[in-house]
């Protein structure tokens, strides 16, 4: 006699084992957001670092205008007087320095340096073209012959200046040149403007100042 209540076993649920390829795909999808976040952070950090480097580099290599000035001036062969007319003649032996603060060389053209009294040119000297190395200072010796003219003898207060023993003079020069950065030519003009007092008694230059 068979049992009225027969237990029927439940059918096992269909199950399968994931392959290694499917597991790797799922793991890759799970890690993708984390890796994408890290890549963004790394990229942003790289951009910031590169921007900082470019900024510092731009500041360092930014073309600067060289400075030109008279380093020293010596008086030679001085003669002066008020008879028959006010006049003075001399030779100035000067040293001109060109300071280049750029990280590349500075090349300049031929030019001239002028000596002035009361706004009138009383002497000139030639400055030959040349170059100043990166972060270097070049010194050049020039000789300026000063000769007062007939029109200068009529300048106001020339006679009283000679009697006082002190003449206020100026020196001016303009150096046109260029610096080359990454194949690009940047024009720069260096201007020398110096004032000085000529002591007739001691035959020397005093209070030499350059802007």
Short mmCIF file of N, CA, C and O in Angstrom, two decimals, residues 83-161:
data_model
loop_
_atom_site.label_atom_id
_atom_site.label_comp_id
_atom_site.label_asym_id
_atom_site.label_seq_id
_atom_site.Cartn_x
_atom_site.Cartn_y
_atom_site.Cartn_z
N UNK A 83 88.02 135.05 -20.87
CA UNK A 83 88.61 136.04 -21.77
C UNK A 83 89.17 135.35 -23.02
O UNK A 83 89.89 134.33 -22.91
N UNK A 84 88.86 135.83 -24.20
CA UNK A 84 88.01 137.02 -24.39
C UNK A 84 86.52 136.71 -24.25
O UNK A 84 85.72 137.62 -24.01
N UNK A 85 86.15 135.44 -24.40
CA UNK A 85 84.76 135.05 -24.21
C UNK A 85 84.74 133.81 -23.31
O UNK A 85 85.72 133.05 -23.24
N UNK A 86 83.61 133.54 -22.63
CA UNK A 86 83.53 132.34 -21.79
C UNK A 86 83.66 131.08 -22.65
O UNK A 86 82.99 130.95 -23.69
N UNK A 87 84.54 130.15 -22.24
CA UNK A 87 84.74 128.92 -23.01
C UNK A 87 85.37 127.85 -22.12
O UNK A 87 85.98 128.16 -21.08
N UNK A 88 85.23 126.62 -22.54
CA UNK A 88 85.92 125.51 -21.88
C UNK A 88 86.15 124.40 -22.90
O UNK A 88 85.34 124.17 -23.80
N UNK A 89 87.27 123.72 -22.75
CA UNK A 89 87.63 122.61 -23.62
C UNK A 89 88.28 121.53 -22.77
O UNK A 89 89.03 121.83 -21.83
N UNK A 90 88.01 120.28 -23.11
CA UNK A 90 88.59 119.18 -22.34
C UNK A 90 88.38 117.87 -23.08
O UNK A 90 87.70 117.81 -24.11
N UNK A 91 88.96 116.83 -22.53
CA UNK A 91 88.73 115.47 -23.01
C UNK A 91 88.27 114.63 -21.83
O UNK A 91 88.89 114.67 -20.76
N UNK A 92 87.18 113.90 -22.03
CA UNK A 92 86.66 113.02 -20.98
C UNK A 92 86.93 111.57 -21.36
O UNK A 92 86.54 111.11 -22.45
N UNK A 93 87.62 110.86 -20.48
CA UNK A 93 87.84 109.43 -20.65
C UNK A 93 86.84 108.70 -19.75
O UNK A 93 86.94 108.76 -18.52
N UNK A 94 85.89 108.04 -20.38
CA UNK A 94 84.79 107.45 -19.61
C UNK A 94 84.69 105.95 -19.84
O UNK A 94 85.14 105.42 -20.87
N UNK A 95 84.09 105.28 -18.85
CA UNK A 95 83.79 103.85 -18.97
C UNK A 95 82.28 103.69 -18.96
O UNK A 95 81.61 104.11 -18.01
N UNK A 96 81.76 103.08 -20.01
CA UNK A 96 80.32 102.82 -20.13
C UNK A 96 80.07 101.35 -19.83
O UNK A 96 80.74 100.47 -20.38
N UNK A 97 79.14 101.07 -18.94
CA UNK A 97 78.80 99.68 -18.61
C UNK A 97 77.38 99.37 -19.08
O UNK A 97 76.47 100.19 -18.93
N UNK A 98 77.22 98.19 -19.66
CA UNK A 98 75.91 97.71 -20.12
C UNK A 98 75.60 96.44 -19.35
O UNK A 98 76.26 95.41 -19.54
N UNK A 99 74.62 96.50 -18.47
CA UNK A 99 74.25 95.35 -17.64
C UNK A 99 73.04 94.65 -18.24
O UNK A 99 71.97 95.23 -18.38
N UNK A 100 73.23 93.38 -18.59
CA UNK A 100 72.16 92.59 -19.18
C UNK A 100 71.64 91.60 -18.15
O UNK A 100 72.32 90.65 -17.78
N UNK A 101 70.41 91.80 -17.68
CA UNK A 101 69.81 90.93 -16.67
C UNK A 101 68.99 89.80 -17.27
O UNK A 101 68.37 89.03 -16.54
N UNK A 102 69.02 89.68 -18.60
CA UNK A 102 68.27 88.61 -19.27
C UNK A 102 69.04 87.29 -19.20
O UNK A 102 70.26 87.27 -19.01
N UNK A 103 68.32 86.19 -19.41
CA UNK A 103 68.94 84.87 -19.45
C UNK A 103 69.39 84.51 -20.86
O UNK A 103 69.77 83.36 -21.11
N UNK A 104 69.34 85.48 -21.77
CA UNK A 104 69.87 85.33 -23.12
C UNK A 104 70.69 86.59 -23.42
O UNK A 104 70.56 87.61 -22.73
N UNK A 105 71.52 86.52 -24.46
CA UNK A 105 72.39 87.65 -24.76
C UNK A 105 71.61 88.82 -25.36
O UNK A 105 70.53 88.64 -25.91
N UNK A 106 72.19 90.01 -25.24
CA UNK A 106 71.62 91.24 -25.78
C UNK A 106 72.58 91.77 -26.85
O UNK A 106 73.76 91.99 -26.58
N UNK A 107 72.07 91.96 -28.07
CA UNK A 107 72.88 92.50 -29.16
C UNK A 107 72.43 93.93 -29.45
O UNK A 107 71.22 94.19 -29.54
N UNK A 108 73.40 94.84 -29.57
CA UNK A 108 73.04 96.24 -29.82
C UNK A 108 73.78 96.77 -31.05
O UNK A 108 74.83 96.26 -31.45
N UNK A 109 73.21 97.82 -31.63
CA UNK A 109 73.73 98.41 -32.86
C UNK A 109 74.71 99.54 -32.55
O UNK A 109 74.87 99.96 -31.40
N UNK A 110 75.35 100.04 -33.62
CA UNK A 110 76.21 101.21 -33.49
C UNK A 110 75.38 102.40 -33.00
O UNK A 110 74.24 102.59 -33.43
N UNK A 111 75.98 103.18 -32.12
CA UNK A 111 75.29 104.37 -31.63
C UNK A 111 76.34 105.39 -31.19
O UNK A 111 77.55 105.19 -31.41
N UNK A 112 75.89 106.47 -30.60
CA UNK A 112 76.82 107.50 -30.13
C UNK A 112 76.39 108.00 -28.76
O UNK A 112 75.21 107.93 -28.41
N UNK A 113 77.35 108.47 -28.01
CA UNK A 113 77.10 109.06 -26.70
C UNK A 113 77.38 110.55 -26.78
O UNK A 113 78.41 110.97 -27.33
N UNK A 114 76.47 111.34 -26.24
CA UNK A 114 76.60 112.80 -26.33
C UNK A 114 76.83 113.41 -24.96
O UNK A 114 76.24 112.97 -23.96
N UNK A 115 77.67 114.44 -24.93
CA UNK A 115 77.87 115.24 -23.72
C UNK A 115 77.16 116.57 -23.93
O UNK A 115 77.27 117.18 -25.00
N UNK A 116 76.41 117.01 -22.91
CA UNK A 116 75.62 118.22 -23.04
C UNK A 116 75.88 119.19 -21.89
O UNK A 116 76.14 118.78 -20.76
N UNK A 117 75.79 120.46 -22.25
CA UNK A 117 75.84 121.53 -21.25
C UNK A 117 74.75 122.54 -21.62
O UNK A 117 74.66 122.99 -22.76
N UNK A 118 73.90 122.87 -20.66
CA UNK A 118 72.78 123.78 -20.89
C UNK A 118 71.89 123.29 -22.04
O UNK A 118 71.33 124.09 -22.80
N UNK A 119 71.77 121.97 -22.18
CA UNK A 119 70.93 121.41 -23.22
C UNK A 119 71.56 121.40 -24.60
O UNK A 119 70.91 120.97 -25.57
N UNK A 120 72.81 121.84 -24.72
CA UNK A 120 73.48 121.90 -26.01
C UNK A 120 74.58 120.84 -26.06
O UNK A 120 75.30 120.63 -25.09
N UNK A 121 74.70 120.16 -27.21
CA UNK A 121 75.70 119.12 -27.39
C UNK A 121 77.08 119.76 -27.53
O UNK A 121 77.30 120.61 -28.41
N UNK A 122 78.00 119.36 -26.66
CA UNK A 122 79.35 119.91 -26.70
C UNK A 122 80.40 118.84 -27.04
O UNK A 122 81.58 119.15 -27.16
N UNK A 123 79.96 117.59 -27.20
CA UNK A 123 80.89 116.52 -27.56
C UNK A 123 80.17 115.22 -27.80
O UNK A 123 79.07 114.99 -27.27
N UNK A 124 80.77 114.37 -28.64
CA UNK A 124 80.18 113.07 -28.95
C UNK A 124 81.26 112.00 -29.05
O UNK A 124 82.43 112.30 -29.34
N UNK A 125 80.84 110.76 -28.79
CA UNK A 125 81.74 109.61 -28.93
C UNK A 125 80.95 108.46 -29.52
O UNK A 125 79.76 108.31 -29.25
N UNK A 126 81.64 107.65 -30.32
CA UNK A 126 80.99 106.51 -30.97
C UNK A 126 81.02 105.28 -30.06
O UNK A 126 82.00 105.01 -29.39
N UNK A 127 79.91 104.56 -30.08
CA UNK A 127 79.83 103.26 -29.41
C UNK A 127 79.58 102.21 -30.48
O UNK A 127 78.54 102.24 -31.15
N UNK A 128 80.52 101.31 -30.64
CA UNK A 128 80.39 100.29 -31.67
C UNK A 128 79.41 99.19 -31.25
O UNK A 128 79.21 98.94 -30.06
N UNK A 129 78.84 98.56 -32.27
CA UNK A 129 77.89 97.48 -32.01
C UNK A 129 78.59 96.34 -31.28
O UNK A 129 79.82 96.16 -31.37
N UNK A 130 77.81 95.57 -30.55
CA UNK A 130 78.38 94.46 -29.80
C UNK A 130 77.29 93.62 -29.16
O UNK A 130 76.11 93.74 -29.50
N UNK A 131 77.70 92.78 -28.26
CA UNK A 131 76.75 91.91 -27.56
C UNK A 131 77.16 91.77 -26.12
O UNK A 131 78.34 91.86 -25.76
N UNK A 132 76.16 91.55 -25.28
CA UNK A 132 76.39 91.34 -23.85
C UNK A 132 75.82 89.97 -23.51
O UNK A 132 74.64 89.69 -23.78
N UNK A 133 76.63 89.12 -22.93
CA UNK A 133 76.19 87.77 -22.61
C UNK A 133 75.09 87.74 -21.58
O UNK A 133 74.80 88.73 -20.90
N UNK A 134 74.45 86.59 -21.48
CA UNK A 134 73.35 86.42 -20.53
C UNK A 134 73.85 86.64 -19.10
O UNK A 134 74.87 86.10 -18.69
N UNK A 135 73.11 87.48 -18.38
CA UNK A 135 73.43 87.80 -16.98
C UNK A 135 74.85 88.33 -16.83
O UNK A 135 75.54 88.05 -15.85
N UNK A 136 75.29 89.12 -17.81
CA UNK A 136 76.65 89.66 -17.80
C UNK A 136 76.61 91.18 -17.88
O UNK A 136 75.59 91.80 -18.20
N UNK A 137 77.76 91.79 -17.58
CA UNK A 137 77.93 93.24 -17.71
C UNK A 137 79.13 93.50 -18.60
O UNK A 137 80.22 92.96 -18.34
N UNK A 138 78.93 94.27 -19.63
CA UNK A 138 80.02 94.62 -20.55
C UNK A 138 80.44 96.06 -20.30
O UNK A 138 79.60 96.96 -20.17
N UNK A 139 81.76 96.28 -20.25
CA UNK A 139 82.31 97.62 -20.04
C UNK A 139 83.08 98.07 -21.27
O UNK A 139 83.88 97.31 -21.82
N UNK A 140 82.83 99.31 -21.67
CA UNK A 140 83.48 99.87 -22.86
C UNK A 140 84.10 101.22 -22.52
O UNK A 140 83.48 102.03 -21.83
N UNK A 141 85.29 101.45 -23.01
CA UNK A 141 85.98 102.72 -22.79
C UNK A 141 85.74 103.64 -23.98
O UNK A 141 85.89 103.23 -25.14
N UNK A 142 85.38 104.87 -23.70
CA UNK A 142 85.16 105.86 -24.76
C UNK A 142 85.91 107.14 -24.39
O UNK A 142 86.20 107.41 -23.23
N UNK A 143 86.22 107.91 -25.43
CA UNK A 143 86.88 109.21 -25.25
C UNK A 143 86.00 110.28 -25.89
O UNK A 143 85.67 110.17 -27.09
N UNK A 144 85.62 111.27 -25.10
CA UNK A 144 84.75 112.34 -25.58
C UNK A 144 85.52 113.65 -25.55
O UNK A 144 85.99 114.07 -24.48
N UNK A 145 85.64 114.29 -26.71
CA UNK A 145 86.31 115.59 -26.77
C UNK A 145 85.25 116.69 -26.65
O UNK A 145 84.32 116.77 -27.46
N UNK A 146 85.43 117.53 -25.62
CA UNK A 146 84.47 118.60 -25.34
C UNK A 146 85.03 119.91 -25.87
O UNK A 146 86.17 120.30 -25.55
N UNK A 147 84.24 120.57 -26.70
CA UNK A 147 84.64 121.85 -27.27
C UNK A 147 83.44 122.79 -27.20
O UNK A 147 82.40 122.54 -27.80
N UNK A 148 83.59 123.89 -26.48
CA UNK A 148 82.51 124.88 -26.43
C UNK A 148 82.51 125.67 -27.73
O UNK A 148 83.57 125.97 -28.30
N UNK A 149 81.33 126.01 -28.22
CA UNK A 149 81.19 126.75 -29.48
C UNK A 149 80.90 128.21 -29.22
O UNK A 149 80.68 128.63 -28.07
N UNK A 150 80.89 128.99 -30.30
CA UNK A 150 80.61 130.41 -30.16
C UNK A 150 79.22 130.66 -29.62
O UNK A 150 79.02 131.55 -28.78
N UNK A 151 78.25 129.86 -30.06
CA UNK A 151 76.89 130.04 -29.57
C UNK A 151 76.78 129.67 -28.10
O UNK A 151 75.98 130.25 -27.36
N UNK A 152 77.60 128.72 -27.68
CA UNK A 152 77.56 128.31 -26.28
C UNK A 152 78.11 129.40 -25.38
O UNK A 152 77.68 129.55 -24.23
N UNK A 153 79.05 130.18 -25.90
CA UNK A 153 79.61 131.25 -25.08
C UNK A 153 78.58 132.29 -24.71
O UNK A 153 78.76 133.06 -23.77
N UNK A 154 77.49 132.31 -25.48
CA UNK A 154 76.42 133.25 -25.19
C UNK A 154 75.35 132.64 -24.27
O UNK A 154 74.38 133.31 -23.95
N UNK A 155 75.54 131.39 -23.91
CA UNK A 155 74.56 130.74 -23.03
C UNK A 155 74.50 131.47 -21.69
O UNK A 155 75.50 131.95 -21.17
N UNK A 156 73.30 131.51 -21.18
CA UNK A 156 73.07 132.23 -19.93
C UNK A 156 73.84 131.59 -18.79
O UNK A 156 73.88 130.37 -18.65
N UNK A 157 74.50 132.40 -18.00
CA UNK A 157 75.21 131.99 -16.79
C UNK A 157 76.49 131.19 -17.04
O UNK A 157 77.08 130.66 -16.09
N UNK A 158 76.94 131.07 -18.29
CA UNK A 158 78.19 130.33 -18.53
C UNK A 158 79.36 131.02 -17.83
O UNK A 158 80.18 130.37 -17.17
N UNK A 159 79.41 132.32 -17.93
CA UNK A 159 80.51 133.06 -17.29
C UNK A 159 80.46 132.89 -15.78
O UNK A 159 81.50 132.65 -15.13
N UNK A 160 79.27 132.98 -15.19
CA UNK A 160 79.16 132.84 -13.73
C UNK A 160 79.45 131.40 -13.30
O UNK A 160 80.02 131.18 -12.22
N UNK A 161 79.11 130.41 -14.15
CA UNK A 161 79.43 129.02 -13.82
C UNK A 161 80.93 128.80 -13.79
O UNK A 161 81.46 128.10 -12.91
#
